[in-house]
PDB file of C-alpha atoms and ligand atoms in Angstrom:
ATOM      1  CA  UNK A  23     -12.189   5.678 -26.901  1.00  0.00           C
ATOM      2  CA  UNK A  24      -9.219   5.051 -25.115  1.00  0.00           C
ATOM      3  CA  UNK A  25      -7.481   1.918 -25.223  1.00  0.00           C
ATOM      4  CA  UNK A  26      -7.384  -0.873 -22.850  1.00  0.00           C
ATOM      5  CA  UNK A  27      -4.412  -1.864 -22.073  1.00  0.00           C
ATOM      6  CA  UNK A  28      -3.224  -5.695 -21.861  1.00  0.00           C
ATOM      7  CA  UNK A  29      -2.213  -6.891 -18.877  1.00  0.00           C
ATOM      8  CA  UNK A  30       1.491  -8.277 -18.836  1.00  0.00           C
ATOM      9  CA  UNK A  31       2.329 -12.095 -17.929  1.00  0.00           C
ATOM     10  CA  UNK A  32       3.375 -12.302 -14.327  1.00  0.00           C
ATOM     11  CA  UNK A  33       6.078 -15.125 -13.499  1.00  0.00           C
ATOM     12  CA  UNK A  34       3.688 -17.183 -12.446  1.00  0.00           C
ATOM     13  CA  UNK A  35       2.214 -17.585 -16.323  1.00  0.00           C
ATOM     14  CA  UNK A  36       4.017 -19.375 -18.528  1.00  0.00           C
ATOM     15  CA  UNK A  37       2.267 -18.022 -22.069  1.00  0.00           C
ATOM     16  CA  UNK A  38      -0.474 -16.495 -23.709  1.00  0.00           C
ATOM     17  CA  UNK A  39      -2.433 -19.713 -24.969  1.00  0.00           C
ATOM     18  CA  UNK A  40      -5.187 -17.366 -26.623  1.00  0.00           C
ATOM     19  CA  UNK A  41      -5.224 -13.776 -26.963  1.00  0.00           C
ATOM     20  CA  UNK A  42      -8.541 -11.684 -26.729  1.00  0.00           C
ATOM     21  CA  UNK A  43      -9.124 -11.082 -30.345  1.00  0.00           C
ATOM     22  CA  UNK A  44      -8.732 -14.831 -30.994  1.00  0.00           C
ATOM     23  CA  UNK A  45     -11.219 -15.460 -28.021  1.00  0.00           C
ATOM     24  CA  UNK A  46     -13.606 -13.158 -29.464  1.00  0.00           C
ATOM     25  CA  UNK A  47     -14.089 -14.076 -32.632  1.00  0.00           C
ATOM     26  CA  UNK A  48     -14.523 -17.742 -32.042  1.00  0.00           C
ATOM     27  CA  UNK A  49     -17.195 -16.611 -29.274  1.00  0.00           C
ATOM     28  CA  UNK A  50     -18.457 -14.785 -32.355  1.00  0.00           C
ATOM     29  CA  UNK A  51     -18.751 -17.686 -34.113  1.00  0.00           C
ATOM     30  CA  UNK A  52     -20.347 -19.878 -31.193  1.00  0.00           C
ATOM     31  CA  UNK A  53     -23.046 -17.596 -31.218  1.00  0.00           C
ATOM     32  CA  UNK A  54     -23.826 -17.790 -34.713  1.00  0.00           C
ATOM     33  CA  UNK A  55     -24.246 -21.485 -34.474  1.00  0.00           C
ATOM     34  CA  UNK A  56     -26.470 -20.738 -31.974  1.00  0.00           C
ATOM     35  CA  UNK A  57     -28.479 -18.512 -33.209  1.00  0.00           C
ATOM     36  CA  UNK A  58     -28.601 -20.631 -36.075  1.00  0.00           C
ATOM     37  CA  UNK A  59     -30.110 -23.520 -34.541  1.00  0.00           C
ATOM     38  CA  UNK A  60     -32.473 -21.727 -32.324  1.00  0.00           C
ATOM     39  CA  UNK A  61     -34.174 -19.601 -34.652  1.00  0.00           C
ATOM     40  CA  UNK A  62     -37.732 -19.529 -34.195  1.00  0.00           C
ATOM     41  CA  UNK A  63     -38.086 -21.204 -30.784  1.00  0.00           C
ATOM     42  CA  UNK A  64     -41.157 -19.770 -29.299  1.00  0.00           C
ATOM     43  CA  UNK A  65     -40.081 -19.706 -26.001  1.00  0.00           C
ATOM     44  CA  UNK A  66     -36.660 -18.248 -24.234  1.00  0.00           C
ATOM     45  CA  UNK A  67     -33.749 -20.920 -24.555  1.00  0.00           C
ATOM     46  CA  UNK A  68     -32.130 -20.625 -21.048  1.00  0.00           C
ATOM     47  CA  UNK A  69     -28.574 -20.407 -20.508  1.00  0.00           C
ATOM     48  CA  UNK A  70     -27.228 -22.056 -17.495  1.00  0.00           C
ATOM     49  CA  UNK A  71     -23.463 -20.930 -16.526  1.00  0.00           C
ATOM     50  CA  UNK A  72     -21.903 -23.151 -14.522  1.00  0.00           C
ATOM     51  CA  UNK A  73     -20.515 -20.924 -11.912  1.00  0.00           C
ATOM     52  CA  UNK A  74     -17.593 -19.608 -11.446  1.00  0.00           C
ATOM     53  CA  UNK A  75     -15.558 -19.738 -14.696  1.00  0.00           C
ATOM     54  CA  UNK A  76     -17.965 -19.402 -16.955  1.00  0.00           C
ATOM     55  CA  UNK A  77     -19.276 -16.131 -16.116  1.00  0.00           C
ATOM     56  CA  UNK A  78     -16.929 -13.628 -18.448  1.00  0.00           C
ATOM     57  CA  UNK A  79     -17.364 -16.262 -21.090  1.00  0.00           C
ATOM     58  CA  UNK A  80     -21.493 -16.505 -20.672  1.00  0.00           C
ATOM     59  CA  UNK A  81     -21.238 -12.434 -20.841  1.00  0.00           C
ATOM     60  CA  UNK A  82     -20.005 -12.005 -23.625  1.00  0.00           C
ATOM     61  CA  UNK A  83     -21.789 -15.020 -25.829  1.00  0.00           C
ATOM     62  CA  UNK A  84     -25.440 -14.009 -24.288  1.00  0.00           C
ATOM     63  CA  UNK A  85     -24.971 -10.244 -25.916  1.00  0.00           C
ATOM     64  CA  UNK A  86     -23.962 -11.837 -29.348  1.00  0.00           C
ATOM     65  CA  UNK A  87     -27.342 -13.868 -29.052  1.00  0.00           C
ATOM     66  CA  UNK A  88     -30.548 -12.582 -31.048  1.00  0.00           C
ATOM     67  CA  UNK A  89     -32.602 -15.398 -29.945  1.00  0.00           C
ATOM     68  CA  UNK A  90     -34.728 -14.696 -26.782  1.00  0.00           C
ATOM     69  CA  UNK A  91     -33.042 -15.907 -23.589  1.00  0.00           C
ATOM     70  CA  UNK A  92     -33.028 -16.047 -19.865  1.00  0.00           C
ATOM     71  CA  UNK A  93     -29.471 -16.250 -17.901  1.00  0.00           C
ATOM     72  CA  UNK A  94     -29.481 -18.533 -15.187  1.00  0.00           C
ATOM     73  CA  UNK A  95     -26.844 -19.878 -13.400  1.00  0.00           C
ATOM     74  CA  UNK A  96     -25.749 -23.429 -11.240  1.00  0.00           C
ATOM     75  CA  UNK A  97     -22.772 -23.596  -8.571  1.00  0.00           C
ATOM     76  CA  UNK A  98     -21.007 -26.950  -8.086  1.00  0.00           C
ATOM     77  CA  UNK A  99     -17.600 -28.388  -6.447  1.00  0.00           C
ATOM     78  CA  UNK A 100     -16.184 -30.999  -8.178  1.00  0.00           C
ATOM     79  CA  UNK A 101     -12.627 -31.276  -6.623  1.00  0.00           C
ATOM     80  CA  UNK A 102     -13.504 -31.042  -2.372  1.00  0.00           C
ATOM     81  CA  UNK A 103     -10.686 -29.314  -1.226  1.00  0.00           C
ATOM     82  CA  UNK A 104      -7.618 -30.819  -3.256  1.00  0.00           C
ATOM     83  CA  UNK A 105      -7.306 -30.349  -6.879  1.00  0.00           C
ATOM     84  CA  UNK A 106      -7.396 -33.895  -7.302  1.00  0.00           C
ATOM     85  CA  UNK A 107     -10.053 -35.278  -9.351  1.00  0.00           C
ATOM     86  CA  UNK A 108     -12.208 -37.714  -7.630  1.00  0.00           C
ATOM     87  CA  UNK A 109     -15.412 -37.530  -9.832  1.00  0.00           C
ATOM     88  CA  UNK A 110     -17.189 -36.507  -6.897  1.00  0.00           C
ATOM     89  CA  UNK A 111     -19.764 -33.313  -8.084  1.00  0.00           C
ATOM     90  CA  UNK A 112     -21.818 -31.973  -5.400  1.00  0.00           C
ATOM     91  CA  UNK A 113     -24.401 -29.001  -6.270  1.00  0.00           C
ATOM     92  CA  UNK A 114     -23.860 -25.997  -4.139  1.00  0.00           C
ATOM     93  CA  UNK A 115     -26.572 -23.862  -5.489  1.00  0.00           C
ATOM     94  CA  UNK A 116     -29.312 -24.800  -8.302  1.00  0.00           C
ATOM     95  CA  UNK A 117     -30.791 -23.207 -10.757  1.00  0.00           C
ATOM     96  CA  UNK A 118     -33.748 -19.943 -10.536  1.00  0.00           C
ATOM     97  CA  UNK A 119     -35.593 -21.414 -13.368  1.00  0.00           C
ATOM     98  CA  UNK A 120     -37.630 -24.656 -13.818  1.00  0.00           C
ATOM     99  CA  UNK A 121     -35.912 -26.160 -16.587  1.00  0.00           C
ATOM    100  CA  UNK A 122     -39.164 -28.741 -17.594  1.00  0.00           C
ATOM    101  CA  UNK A 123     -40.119 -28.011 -21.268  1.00  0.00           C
ATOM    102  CA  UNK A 124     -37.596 -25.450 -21.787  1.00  0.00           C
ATOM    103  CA  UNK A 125     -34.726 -25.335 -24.375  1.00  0.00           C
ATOM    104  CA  UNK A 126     -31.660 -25.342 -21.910  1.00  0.00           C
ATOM    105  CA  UNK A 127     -27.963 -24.836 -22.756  1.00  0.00           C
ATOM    106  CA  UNK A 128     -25.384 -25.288 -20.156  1.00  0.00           C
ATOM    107  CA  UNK A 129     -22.094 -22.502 -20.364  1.00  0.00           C
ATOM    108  CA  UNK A 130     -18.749 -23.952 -19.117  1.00  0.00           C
ATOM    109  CA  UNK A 131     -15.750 -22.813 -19.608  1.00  0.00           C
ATOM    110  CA  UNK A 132     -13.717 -25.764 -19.229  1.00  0.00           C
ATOM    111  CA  UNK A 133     -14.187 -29.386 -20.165  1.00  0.00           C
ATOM    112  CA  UNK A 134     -11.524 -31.026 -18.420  1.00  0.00           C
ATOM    113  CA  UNK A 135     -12.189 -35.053 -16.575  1.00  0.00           C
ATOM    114  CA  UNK A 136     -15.766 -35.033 -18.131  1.00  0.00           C
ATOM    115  CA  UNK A 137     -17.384 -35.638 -14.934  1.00  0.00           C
ATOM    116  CA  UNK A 138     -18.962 -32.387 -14.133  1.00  0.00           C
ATOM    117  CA  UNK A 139     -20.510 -32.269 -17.456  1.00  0.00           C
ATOM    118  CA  UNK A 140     -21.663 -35.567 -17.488  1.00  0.00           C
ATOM    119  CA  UNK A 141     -23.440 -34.803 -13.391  1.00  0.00           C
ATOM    120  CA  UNK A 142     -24.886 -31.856 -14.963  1.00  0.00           C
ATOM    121  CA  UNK A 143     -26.188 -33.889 -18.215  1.00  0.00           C
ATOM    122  CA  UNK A 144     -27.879 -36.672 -15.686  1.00  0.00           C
ATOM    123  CA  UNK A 145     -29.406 -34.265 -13.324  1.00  0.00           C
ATOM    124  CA  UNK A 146     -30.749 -32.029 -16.231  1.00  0.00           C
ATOM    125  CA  UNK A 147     -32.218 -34.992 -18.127  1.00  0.00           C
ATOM    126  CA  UNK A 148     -33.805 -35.701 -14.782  1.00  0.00           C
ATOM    127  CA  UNK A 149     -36.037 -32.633 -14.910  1.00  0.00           C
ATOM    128  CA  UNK A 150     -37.316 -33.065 -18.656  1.00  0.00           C
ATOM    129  CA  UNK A 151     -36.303 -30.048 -20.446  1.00  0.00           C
ATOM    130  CA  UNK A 152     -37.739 -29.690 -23.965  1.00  0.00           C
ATOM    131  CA  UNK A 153     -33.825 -29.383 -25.394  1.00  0.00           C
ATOM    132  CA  UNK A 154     -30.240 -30.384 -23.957  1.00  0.00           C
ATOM    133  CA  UNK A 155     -26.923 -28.895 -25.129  1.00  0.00           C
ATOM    134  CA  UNK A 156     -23.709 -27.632 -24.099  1.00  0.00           C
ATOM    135  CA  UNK A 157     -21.067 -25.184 -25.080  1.00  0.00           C
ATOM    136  CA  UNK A 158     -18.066 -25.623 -23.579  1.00  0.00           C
ATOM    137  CA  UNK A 159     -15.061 -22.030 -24.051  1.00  0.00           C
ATOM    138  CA  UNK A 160     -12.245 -24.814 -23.484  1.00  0.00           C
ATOM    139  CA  UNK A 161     -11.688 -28.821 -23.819  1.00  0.00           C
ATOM    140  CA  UNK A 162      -8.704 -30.793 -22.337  1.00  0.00           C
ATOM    141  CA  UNK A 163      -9.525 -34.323 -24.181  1.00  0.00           C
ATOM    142  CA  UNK A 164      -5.967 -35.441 -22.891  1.00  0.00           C
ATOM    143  CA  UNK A 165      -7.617 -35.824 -19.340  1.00  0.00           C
ATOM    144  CA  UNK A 166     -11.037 -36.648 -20.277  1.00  0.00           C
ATOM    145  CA  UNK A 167     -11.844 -39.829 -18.045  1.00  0.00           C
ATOM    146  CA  UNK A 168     -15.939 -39.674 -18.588  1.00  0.00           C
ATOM    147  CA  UNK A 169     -16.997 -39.667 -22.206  1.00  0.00           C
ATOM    148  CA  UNK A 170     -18.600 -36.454 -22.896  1.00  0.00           C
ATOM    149  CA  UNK A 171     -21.145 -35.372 -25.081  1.00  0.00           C
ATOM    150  CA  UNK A 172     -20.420 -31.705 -26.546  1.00  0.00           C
ATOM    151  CA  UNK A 173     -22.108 -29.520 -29.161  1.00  0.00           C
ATOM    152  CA  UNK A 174     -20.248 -26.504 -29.109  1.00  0.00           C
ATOM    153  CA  UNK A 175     -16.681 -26.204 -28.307  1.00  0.00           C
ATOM    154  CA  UNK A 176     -14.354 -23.327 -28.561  1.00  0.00           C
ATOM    155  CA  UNK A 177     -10.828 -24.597 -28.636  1.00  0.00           C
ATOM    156  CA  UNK A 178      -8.988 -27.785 -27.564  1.00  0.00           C
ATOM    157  CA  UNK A 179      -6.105 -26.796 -25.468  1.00  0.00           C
ATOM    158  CA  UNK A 180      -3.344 -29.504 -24.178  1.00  0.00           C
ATOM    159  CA  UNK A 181      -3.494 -30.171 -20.836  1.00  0.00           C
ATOM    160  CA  UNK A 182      -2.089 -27.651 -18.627  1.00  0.00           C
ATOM    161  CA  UNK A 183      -3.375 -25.833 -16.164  1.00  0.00           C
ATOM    162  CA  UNK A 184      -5.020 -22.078 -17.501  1.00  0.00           C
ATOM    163  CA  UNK A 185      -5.972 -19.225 -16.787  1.00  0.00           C
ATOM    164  CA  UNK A 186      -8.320 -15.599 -17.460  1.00  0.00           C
ATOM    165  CA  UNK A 187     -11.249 -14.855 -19.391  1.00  0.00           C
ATOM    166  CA  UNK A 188     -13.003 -16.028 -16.245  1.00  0.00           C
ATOM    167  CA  UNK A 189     -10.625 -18.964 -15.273  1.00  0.00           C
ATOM    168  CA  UNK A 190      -8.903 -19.140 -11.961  1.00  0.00           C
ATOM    169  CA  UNK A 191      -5.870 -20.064  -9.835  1.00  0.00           C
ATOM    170  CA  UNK A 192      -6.897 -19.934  -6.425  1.00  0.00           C
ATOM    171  CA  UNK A 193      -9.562 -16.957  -7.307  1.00  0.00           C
ATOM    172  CA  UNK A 194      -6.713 -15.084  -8.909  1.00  0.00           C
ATOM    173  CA  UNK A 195      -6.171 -14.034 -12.695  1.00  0.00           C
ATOM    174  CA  UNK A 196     -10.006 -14.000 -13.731  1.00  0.00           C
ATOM    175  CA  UNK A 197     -10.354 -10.642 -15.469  1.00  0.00           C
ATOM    176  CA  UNK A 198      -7.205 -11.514 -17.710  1.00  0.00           C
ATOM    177  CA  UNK A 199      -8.575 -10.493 -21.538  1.00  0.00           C
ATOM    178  CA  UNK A 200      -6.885 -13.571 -22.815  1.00  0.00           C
ATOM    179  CA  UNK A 201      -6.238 -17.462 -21.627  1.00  0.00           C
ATOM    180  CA  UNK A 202      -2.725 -17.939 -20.563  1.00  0.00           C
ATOM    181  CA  UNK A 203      -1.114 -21.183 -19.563  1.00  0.00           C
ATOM    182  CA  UNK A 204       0.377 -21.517 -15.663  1.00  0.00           C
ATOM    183  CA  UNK A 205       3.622 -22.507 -14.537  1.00  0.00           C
ATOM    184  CA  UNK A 206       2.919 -26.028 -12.991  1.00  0.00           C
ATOM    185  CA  UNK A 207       1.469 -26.496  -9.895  1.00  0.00           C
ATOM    186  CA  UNK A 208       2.002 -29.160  -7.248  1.00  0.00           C
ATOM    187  CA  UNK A 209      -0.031 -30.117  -4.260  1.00  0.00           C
TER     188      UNK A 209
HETATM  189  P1  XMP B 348     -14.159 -31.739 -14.956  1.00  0.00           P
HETATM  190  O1  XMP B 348     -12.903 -32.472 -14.571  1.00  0.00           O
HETATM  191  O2  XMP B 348     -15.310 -32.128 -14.088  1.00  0.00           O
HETATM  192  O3  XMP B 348     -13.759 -30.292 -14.542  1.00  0.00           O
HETATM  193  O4  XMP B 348     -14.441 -31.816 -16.426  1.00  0.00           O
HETATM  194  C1  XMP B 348     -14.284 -29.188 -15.005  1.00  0.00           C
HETATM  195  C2  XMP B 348     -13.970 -28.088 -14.032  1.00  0.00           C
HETATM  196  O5  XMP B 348     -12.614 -28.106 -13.564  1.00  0.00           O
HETATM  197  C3  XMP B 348     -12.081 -26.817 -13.498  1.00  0.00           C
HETATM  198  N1  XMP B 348     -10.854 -26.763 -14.323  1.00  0.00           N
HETATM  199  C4  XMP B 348     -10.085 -25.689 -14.501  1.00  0.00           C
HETATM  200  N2  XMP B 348     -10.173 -24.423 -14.028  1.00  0.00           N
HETATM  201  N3  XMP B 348      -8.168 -23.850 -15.150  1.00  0.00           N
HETATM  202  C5  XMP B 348      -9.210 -23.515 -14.344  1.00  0.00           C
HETATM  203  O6  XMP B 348      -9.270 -22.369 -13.919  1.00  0.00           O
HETATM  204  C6  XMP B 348      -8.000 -25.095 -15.673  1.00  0.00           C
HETATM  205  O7  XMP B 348      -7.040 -25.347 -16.401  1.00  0.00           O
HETATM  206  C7  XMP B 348      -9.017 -26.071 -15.325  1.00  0.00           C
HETATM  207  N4  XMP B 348      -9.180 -27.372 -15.628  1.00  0.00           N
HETATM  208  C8  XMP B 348     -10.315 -27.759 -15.003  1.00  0.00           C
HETATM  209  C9  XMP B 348     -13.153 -25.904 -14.011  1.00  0.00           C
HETATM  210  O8  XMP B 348     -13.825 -25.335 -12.906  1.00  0.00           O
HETATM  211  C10 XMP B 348     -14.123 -26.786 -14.747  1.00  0.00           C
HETATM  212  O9  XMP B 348     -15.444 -26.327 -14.660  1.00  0.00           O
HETATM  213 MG1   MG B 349     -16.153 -24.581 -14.075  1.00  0.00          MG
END
């Protein structure tokens, strides 16, 4: 096999925050919880990445799941067109699957004000699902303004603004292998 080679830092990244292995390993370990606590479930748990970020991070935990599953996925826009947050989530595009009676875990990659997590929570609870949980790649708690209810979380990460592994800056930097920290922005 040959090897993949890492992608440098550009000047506009300030740090590697996480490499891959670390990533990997703790996405490892995610997934043995969760296979753990669904064991036996008679019907498919369904996964429901919150698009876009989570999608590198909902890749790679769904193959390190043994427990049947379905993939589904939810768009929203939390931020309108500024980065500020205003705690104003609007859903862009739902979900395939009916989620009444069904085991349903939400994928994000990043829990950052709370209140995208807690939107989701209300308008999941809403529709009755058998089982509620969340697993969340990457918490800010620094920022969190909403209390949030989590039951898996990879790592806590100070609050700066990061990147890769399926997180953005202006659509750039997703396929990055590890998180790395960005210079600071101002708008
Ligand atoms: P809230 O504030 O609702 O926000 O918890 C969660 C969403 O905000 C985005 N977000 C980030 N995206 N790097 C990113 O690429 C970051 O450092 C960051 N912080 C927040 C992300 O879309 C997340 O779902
Ligand atoms: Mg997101």
């Amino acid at each position: 096999m040959t090897a993949i080679a890492i992608p440098p830092l550009t000047k506009d990244l300030v740090r590697v925050l996480i490499d891959a292995d670390t990533i990997q390993r703790r996405v490892d370990e995610l997934a043995r919880k969760i296979n753990k606590e669904y064991a036996g479930i008679e019907e498919s748990l369904i996964l429901v990445g919150v698009l876009k970020g989570s999608f590198i991070f909902l890749a790679d935990l769904c193959r390190k799941l043994n427990v049947p599953h379905v993939v589904d996925f939810i768009s929203l826009s939390s931020y309108g067109n500024s980065s500020k947050i205003t705690g104003n989530v609007r859903l862009i595009m739902d979900t395939r699957e009916n989620l009444e009676n069904r085991h349903v875990l939400i994928v994000e990659d990043i829990l950052d004000s709370g209140y995208t997590l807690d939107y989701l929570r209300r308008n999941f609870t809403a529709r009755n699902p058998a089982s509620l949980k969340t697993v969340v790649l990457l918490d800010k708690p620094e920022r969190r303004k909403i209390d949030a209810e989590l039951d898996y979380v990879g790592f806590q990460i100070p609050d700066v603004w990061v990147v890769g592994y399926g997180l953005d800056y202006a659509e750039r930097y997703r396929t990055l292998p590890y998180i790395a920290e960005m210079v600071p922005v101002t708008d």
